[in-house]
Coordinates of C-alpha atoms in Angstrom, one line a residue:
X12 CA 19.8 10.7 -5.2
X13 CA 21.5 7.8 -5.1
X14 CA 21.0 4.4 -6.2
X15 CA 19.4 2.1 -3.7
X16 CA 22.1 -0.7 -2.6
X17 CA 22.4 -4.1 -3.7
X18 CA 20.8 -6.6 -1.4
X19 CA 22.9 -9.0 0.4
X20 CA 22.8 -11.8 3.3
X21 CA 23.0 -10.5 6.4
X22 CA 24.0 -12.7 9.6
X23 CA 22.0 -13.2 12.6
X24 CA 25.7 -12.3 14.9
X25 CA 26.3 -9.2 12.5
X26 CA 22.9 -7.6 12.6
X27 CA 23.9 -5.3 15.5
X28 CA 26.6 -3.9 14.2
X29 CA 25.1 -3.3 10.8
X30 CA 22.2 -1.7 12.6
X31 CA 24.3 0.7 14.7
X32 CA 25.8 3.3 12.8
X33 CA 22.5 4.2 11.2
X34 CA 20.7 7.2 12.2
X35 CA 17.2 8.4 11.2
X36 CA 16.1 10.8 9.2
X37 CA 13.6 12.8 10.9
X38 CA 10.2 14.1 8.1
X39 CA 8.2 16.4 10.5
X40 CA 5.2 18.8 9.4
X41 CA 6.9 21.3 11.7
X42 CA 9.2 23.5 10.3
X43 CA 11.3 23.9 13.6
X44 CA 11.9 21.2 16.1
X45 CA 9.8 21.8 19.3
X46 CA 11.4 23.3 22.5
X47 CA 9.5 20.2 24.6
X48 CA 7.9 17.1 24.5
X49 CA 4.9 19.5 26.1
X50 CA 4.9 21.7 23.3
X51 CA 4.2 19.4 20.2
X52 CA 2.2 20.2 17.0
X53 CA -1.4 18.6 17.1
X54 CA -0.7 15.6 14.4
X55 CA -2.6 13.2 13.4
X56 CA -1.8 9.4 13.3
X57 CA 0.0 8.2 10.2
X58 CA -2.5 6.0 8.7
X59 CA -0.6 4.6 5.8
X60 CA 3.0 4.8 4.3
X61 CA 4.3 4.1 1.1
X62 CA 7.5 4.4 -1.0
X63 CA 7.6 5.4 -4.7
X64 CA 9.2 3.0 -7.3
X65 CA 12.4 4.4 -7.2
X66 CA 12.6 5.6 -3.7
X67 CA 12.3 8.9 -4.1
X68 CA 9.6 9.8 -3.0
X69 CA 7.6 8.6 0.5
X70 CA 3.9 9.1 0.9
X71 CA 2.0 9.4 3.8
X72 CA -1.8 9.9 4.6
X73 CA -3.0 11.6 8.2
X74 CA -7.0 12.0 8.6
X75 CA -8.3 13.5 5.9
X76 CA -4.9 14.6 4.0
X77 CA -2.2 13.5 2.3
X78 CA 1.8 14.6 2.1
X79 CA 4.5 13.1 -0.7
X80 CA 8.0 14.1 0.7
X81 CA 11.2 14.1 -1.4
X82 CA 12.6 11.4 0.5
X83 CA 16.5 13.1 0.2
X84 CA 15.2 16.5 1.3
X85 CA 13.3 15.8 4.6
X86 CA 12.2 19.5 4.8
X87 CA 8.1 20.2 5.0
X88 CA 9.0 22.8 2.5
X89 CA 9.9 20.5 -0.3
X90 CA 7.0 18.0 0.6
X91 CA 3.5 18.1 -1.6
X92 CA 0.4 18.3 0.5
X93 CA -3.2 17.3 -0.7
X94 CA -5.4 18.9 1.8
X95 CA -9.1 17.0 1.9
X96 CA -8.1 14.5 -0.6
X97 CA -11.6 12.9 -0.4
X98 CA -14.3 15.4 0.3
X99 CA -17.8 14.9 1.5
X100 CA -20.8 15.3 -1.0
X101 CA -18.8 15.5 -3.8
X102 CA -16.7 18.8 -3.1
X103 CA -14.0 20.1 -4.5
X104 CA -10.7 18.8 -3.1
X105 CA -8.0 20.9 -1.6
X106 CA -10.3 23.6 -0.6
X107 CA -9.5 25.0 3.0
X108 CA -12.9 24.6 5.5
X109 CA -14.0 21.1 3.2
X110 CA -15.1 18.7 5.4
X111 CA -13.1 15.6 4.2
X112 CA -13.4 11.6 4.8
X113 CA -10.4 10.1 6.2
X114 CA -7.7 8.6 3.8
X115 CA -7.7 5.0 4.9
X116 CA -4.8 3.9 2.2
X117 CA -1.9 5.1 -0.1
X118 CA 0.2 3.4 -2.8
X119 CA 2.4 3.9 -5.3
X120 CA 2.3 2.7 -8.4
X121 CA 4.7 -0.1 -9.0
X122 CA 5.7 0.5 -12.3
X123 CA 5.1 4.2 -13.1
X124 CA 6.9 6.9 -10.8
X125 CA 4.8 9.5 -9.7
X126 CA 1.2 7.9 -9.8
X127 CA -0.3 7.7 -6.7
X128 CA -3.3 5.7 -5.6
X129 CA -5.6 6.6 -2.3
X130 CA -8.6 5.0 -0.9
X131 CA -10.9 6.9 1.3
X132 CA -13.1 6.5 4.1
X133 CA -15.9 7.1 1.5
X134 CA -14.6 4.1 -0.8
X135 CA -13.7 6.4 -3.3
X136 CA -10.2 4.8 -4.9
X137 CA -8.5 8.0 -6.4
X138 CA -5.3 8.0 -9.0
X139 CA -2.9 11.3 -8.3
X140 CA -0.5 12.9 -11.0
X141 CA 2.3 13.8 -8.7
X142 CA 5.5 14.4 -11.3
X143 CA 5.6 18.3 -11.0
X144 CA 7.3 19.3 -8.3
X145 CA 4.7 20.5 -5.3
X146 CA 2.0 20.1 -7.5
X147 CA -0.8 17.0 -7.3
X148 CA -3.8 16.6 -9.9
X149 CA -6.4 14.0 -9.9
X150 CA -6.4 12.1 -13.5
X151 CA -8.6 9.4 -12.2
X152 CA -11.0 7.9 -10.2
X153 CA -13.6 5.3 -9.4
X154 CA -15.9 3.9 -6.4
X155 CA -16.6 0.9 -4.6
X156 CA -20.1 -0.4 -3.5
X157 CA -18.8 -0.4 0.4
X158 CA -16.3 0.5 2.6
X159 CA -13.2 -0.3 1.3
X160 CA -10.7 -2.2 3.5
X161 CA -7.1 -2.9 1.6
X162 CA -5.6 -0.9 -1.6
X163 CA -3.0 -3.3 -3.4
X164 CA -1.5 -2.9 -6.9
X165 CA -1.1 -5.8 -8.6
X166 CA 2.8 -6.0 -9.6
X167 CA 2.4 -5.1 -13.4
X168 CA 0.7 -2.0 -12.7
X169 CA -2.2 -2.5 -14.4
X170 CA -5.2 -3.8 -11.5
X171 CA -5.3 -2.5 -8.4
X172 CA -7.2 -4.6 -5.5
X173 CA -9.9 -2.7 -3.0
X174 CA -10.8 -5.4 0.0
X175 CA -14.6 -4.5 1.5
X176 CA -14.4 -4.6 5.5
X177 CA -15.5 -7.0 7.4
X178 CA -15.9 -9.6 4.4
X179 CA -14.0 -11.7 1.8
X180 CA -15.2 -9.4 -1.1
X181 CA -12.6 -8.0 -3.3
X182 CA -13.0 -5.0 -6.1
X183 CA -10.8 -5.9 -8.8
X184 CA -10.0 -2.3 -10.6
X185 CA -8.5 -2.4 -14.0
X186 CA -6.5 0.7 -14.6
X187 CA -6.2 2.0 -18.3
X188 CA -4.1 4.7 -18.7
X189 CA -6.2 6.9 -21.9
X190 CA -4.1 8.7 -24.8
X191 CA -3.1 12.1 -24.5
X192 CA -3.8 15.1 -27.0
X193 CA -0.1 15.8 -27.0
X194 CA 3.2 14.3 -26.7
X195 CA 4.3 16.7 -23.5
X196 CA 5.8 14.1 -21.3
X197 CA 4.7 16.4 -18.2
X198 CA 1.2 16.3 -19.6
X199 CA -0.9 15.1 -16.6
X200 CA -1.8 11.7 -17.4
X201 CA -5.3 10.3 -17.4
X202 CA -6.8 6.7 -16.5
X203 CA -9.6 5.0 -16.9
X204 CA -10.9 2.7 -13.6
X205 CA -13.7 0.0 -13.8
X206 CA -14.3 -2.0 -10.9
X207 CA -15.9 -5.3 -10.5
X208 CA -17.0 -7.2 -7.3
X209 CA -15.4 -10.5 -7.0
X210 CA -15.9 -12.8 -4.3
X211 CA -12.8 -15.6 -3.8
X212 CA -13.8 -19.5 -4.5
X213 CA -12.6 -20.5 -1.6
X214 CA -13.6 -21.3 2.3
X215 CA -15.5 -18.2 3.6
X216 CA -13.6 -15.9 5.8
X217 CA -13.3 -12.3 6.7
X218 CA -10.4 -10.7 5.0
X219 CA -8.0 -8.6 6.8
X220 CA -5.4 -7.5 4.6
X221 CA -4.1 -8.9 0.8
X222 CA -0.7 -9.0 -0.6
X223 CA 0.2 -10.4 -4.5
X224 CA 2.9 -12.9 -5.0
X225 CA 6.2 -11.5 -6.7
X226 CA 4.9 -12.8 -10.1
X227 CA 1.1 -11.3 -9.2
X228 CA -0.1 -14.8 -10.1
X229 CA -1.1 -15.7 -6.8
X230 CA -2.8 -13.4 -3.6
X231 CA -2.0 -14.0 -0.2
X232 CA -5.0 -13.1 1.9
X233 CA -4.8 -12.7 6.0
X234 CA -8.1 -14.0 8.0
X235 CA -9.9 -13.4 10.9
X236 CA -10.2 -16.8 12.3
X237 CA -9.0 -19.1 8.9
X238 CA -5.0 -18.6 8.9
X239 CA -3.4 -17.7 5.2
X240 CA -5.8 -18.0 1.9
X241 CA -3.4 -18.7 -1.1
X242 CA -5.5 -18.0 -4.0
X243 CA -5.0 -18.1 -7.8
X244 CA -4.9 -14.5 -9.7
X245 CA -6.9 -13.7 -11.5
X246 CA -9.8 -16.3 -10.9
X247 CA -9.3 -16.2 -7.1
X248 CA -10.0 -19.8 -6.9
X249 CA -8.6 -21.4 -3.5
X250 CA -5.0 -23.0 -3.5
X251 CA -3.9 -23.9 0.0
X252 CA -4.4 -22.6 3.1
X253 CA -1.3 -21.6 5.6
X254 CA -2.7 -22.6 9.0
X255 CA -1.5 -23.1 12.8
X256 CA -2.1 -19.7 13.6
X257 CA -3.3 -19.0 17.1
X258 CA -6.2 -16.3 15.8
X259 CA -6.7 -13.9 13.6
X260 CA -3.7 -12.7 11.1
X261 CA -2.8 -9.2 9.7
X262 CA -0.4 -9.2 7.6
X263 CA 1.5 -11.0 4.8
X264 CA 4.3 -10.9 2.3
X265 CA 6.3 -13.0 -0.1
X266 CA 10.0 -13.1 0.1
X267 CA 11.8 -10.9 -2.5
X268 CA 13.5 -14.5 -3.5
X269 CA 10.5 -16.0 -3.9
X270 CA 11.3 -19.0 -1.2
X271 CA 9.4 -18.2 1.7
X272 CA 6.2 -16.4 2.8
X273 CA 6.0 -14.7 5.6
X274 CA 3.1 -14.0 8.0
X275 CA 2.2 -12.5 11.4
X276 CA -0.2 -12.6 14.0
X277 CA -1.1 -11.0 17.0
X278 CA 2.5 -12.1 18.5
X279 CA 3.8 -14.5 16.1
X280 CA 5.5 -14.6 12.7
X281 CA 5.6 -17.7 11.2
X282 CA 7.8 -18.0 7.2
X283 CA 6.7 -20.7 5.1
X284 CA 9.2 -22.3 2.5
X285 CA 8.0 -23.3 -0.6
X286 CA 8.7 -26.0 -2.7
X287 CA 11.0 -25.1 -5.9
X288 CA 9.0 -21.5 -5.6
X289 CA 5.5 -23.2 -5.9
X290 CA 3.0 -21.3 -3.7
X291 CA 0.5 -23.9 -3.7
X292 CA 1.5 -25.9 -1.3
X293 CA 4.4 -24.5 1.3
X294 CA 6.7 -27.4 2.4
X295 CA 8.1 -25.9 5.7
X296 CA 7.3 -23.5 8.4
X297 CA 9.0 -22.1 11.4
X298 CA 7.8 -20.1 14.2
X299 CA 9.1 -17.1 16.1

């Protein structure tokens, strides 16, 4: 495959045309392309999306499953499926006729290609071994006291963050990768994942989705009814607070420059600059 482009400023009067000669690339469960919009494979929603480190690979999670597809070969054939990826009453996964919990989140690891984290219905947060081709193995996995919300990694790799719906309460998961008895670098890897509850020093809200800061020293954290949370990582003490939303926000994510933050509401994004790269207290903000 090759390597991703360089990034580069784009102007507002040259977005259409950059936008225009790009086509799609199509990833279907269906091996041939239906004959009608009537006669269209029974698929569930996409529930979650996420690419791997290097971009090649793009997973996706739909009701109780999870598919990894080879992001240059867009054929079902070279994709890895892992049927019932979180099965009821502690069954085994992959088994056909296993009643499975839905797959809520998936995420790559940032810093090791081919290690996959999901989060289930259940609030079981499960690591996945995906490096041999068509092939997935569980090599780790833990469980939170509720039902889990948000699965972020923290930018290093090493913490991964599990919000709990319908609160501010946030699992912090630190994941230890355990030695091997062999040097085989396609020796499934194993981790260890202990999870503590923490709750965030900072005004109460209900959480709806998290997001770290380039440098993972600061999380973002989107409210029902309080704006932005900026909070310090790791002791989650309260920073500032990006308000002058209309209601509840979803979504939030720092600039890959590090000069603005961006956030959205219902119908509204509104990017906050920040002051010489301090997220503490954003100096600007403009609305669309």
């Amino acid at each position: 495959m090759a390597p991703p482009h360089r990034p580069r400023l784009l102007k507002k009067s040259d977005l259409p045309s950059f936008l225009k000669p790009l086509k799609p690339t199509l990833f279907s469960e269906s091996s041939a392309p239906p004959s009608s919009r009537y006669s269209q494979p029974l698929v569930q929603k996409i529930a979650d999306i996420s690419w791997s480190p290097t971009g090649s690979s793009i997973a996706t999670c739909t009701s109780s499953n999870i598919r990894v597809w080879n992001s240059g070969r867009p054929n079902v054939k070279s994709s890895t499926e892992i049927r019932n990826a979180h099965p009821r009453d502690g069954g085994e996964w992959g088994r056909s006729g296993v009643s499975g919990d839905g797959v809520e989140k998936v995420a790559f690891s940032p810093r090791e290609e081919g290690v996959l984290a999901s989060l289930g219905a259940d609030g079981m947060v499960r690591l996945w071994d995906l490096r041999t081709p068509n092939k997935a193995i569980p090599v780790g996995d833990c469980k939170v006291t509720k039902q889990g919300g948000v699965l972020v990694w923290h930018p290093e790799g090493h913490q991964i963050l599990v919000t709990v719906k319908s609160s501010n309460e946030v699992h912090q998961i630190d994941v230890r990768r355990l030695p091997t008895a062999t040097s085989d670098p396609l020796q499934p890897a194993r981790f260890s994942l202990e999870s503590a509850t923490r709750t965030p020093d900072a005004p109460h809200a209900v959480y709806t989705n998290i997001a770290f800061s380039n440098s993972g020293r600061e999380l973002f954290a989107t409210t029902t009814n309080a704006g932005v949370q900026i909070l310090d990582y790791p002791s989650l003490t309260h920073l500032h607070t990006l308000s002058a939303f209309p209601g509840e926000t979803h979504c939030v994510e720092h600039s890959p420059s590090g000069a603005h933050v961006a956030a959205g509401s219902a119908d509204t994004i509104r990017s906050s600059s920040c002051r010489s790269g301090r997220l503490a207290s954003p100096s600007m903000a403009h609305t669309w």
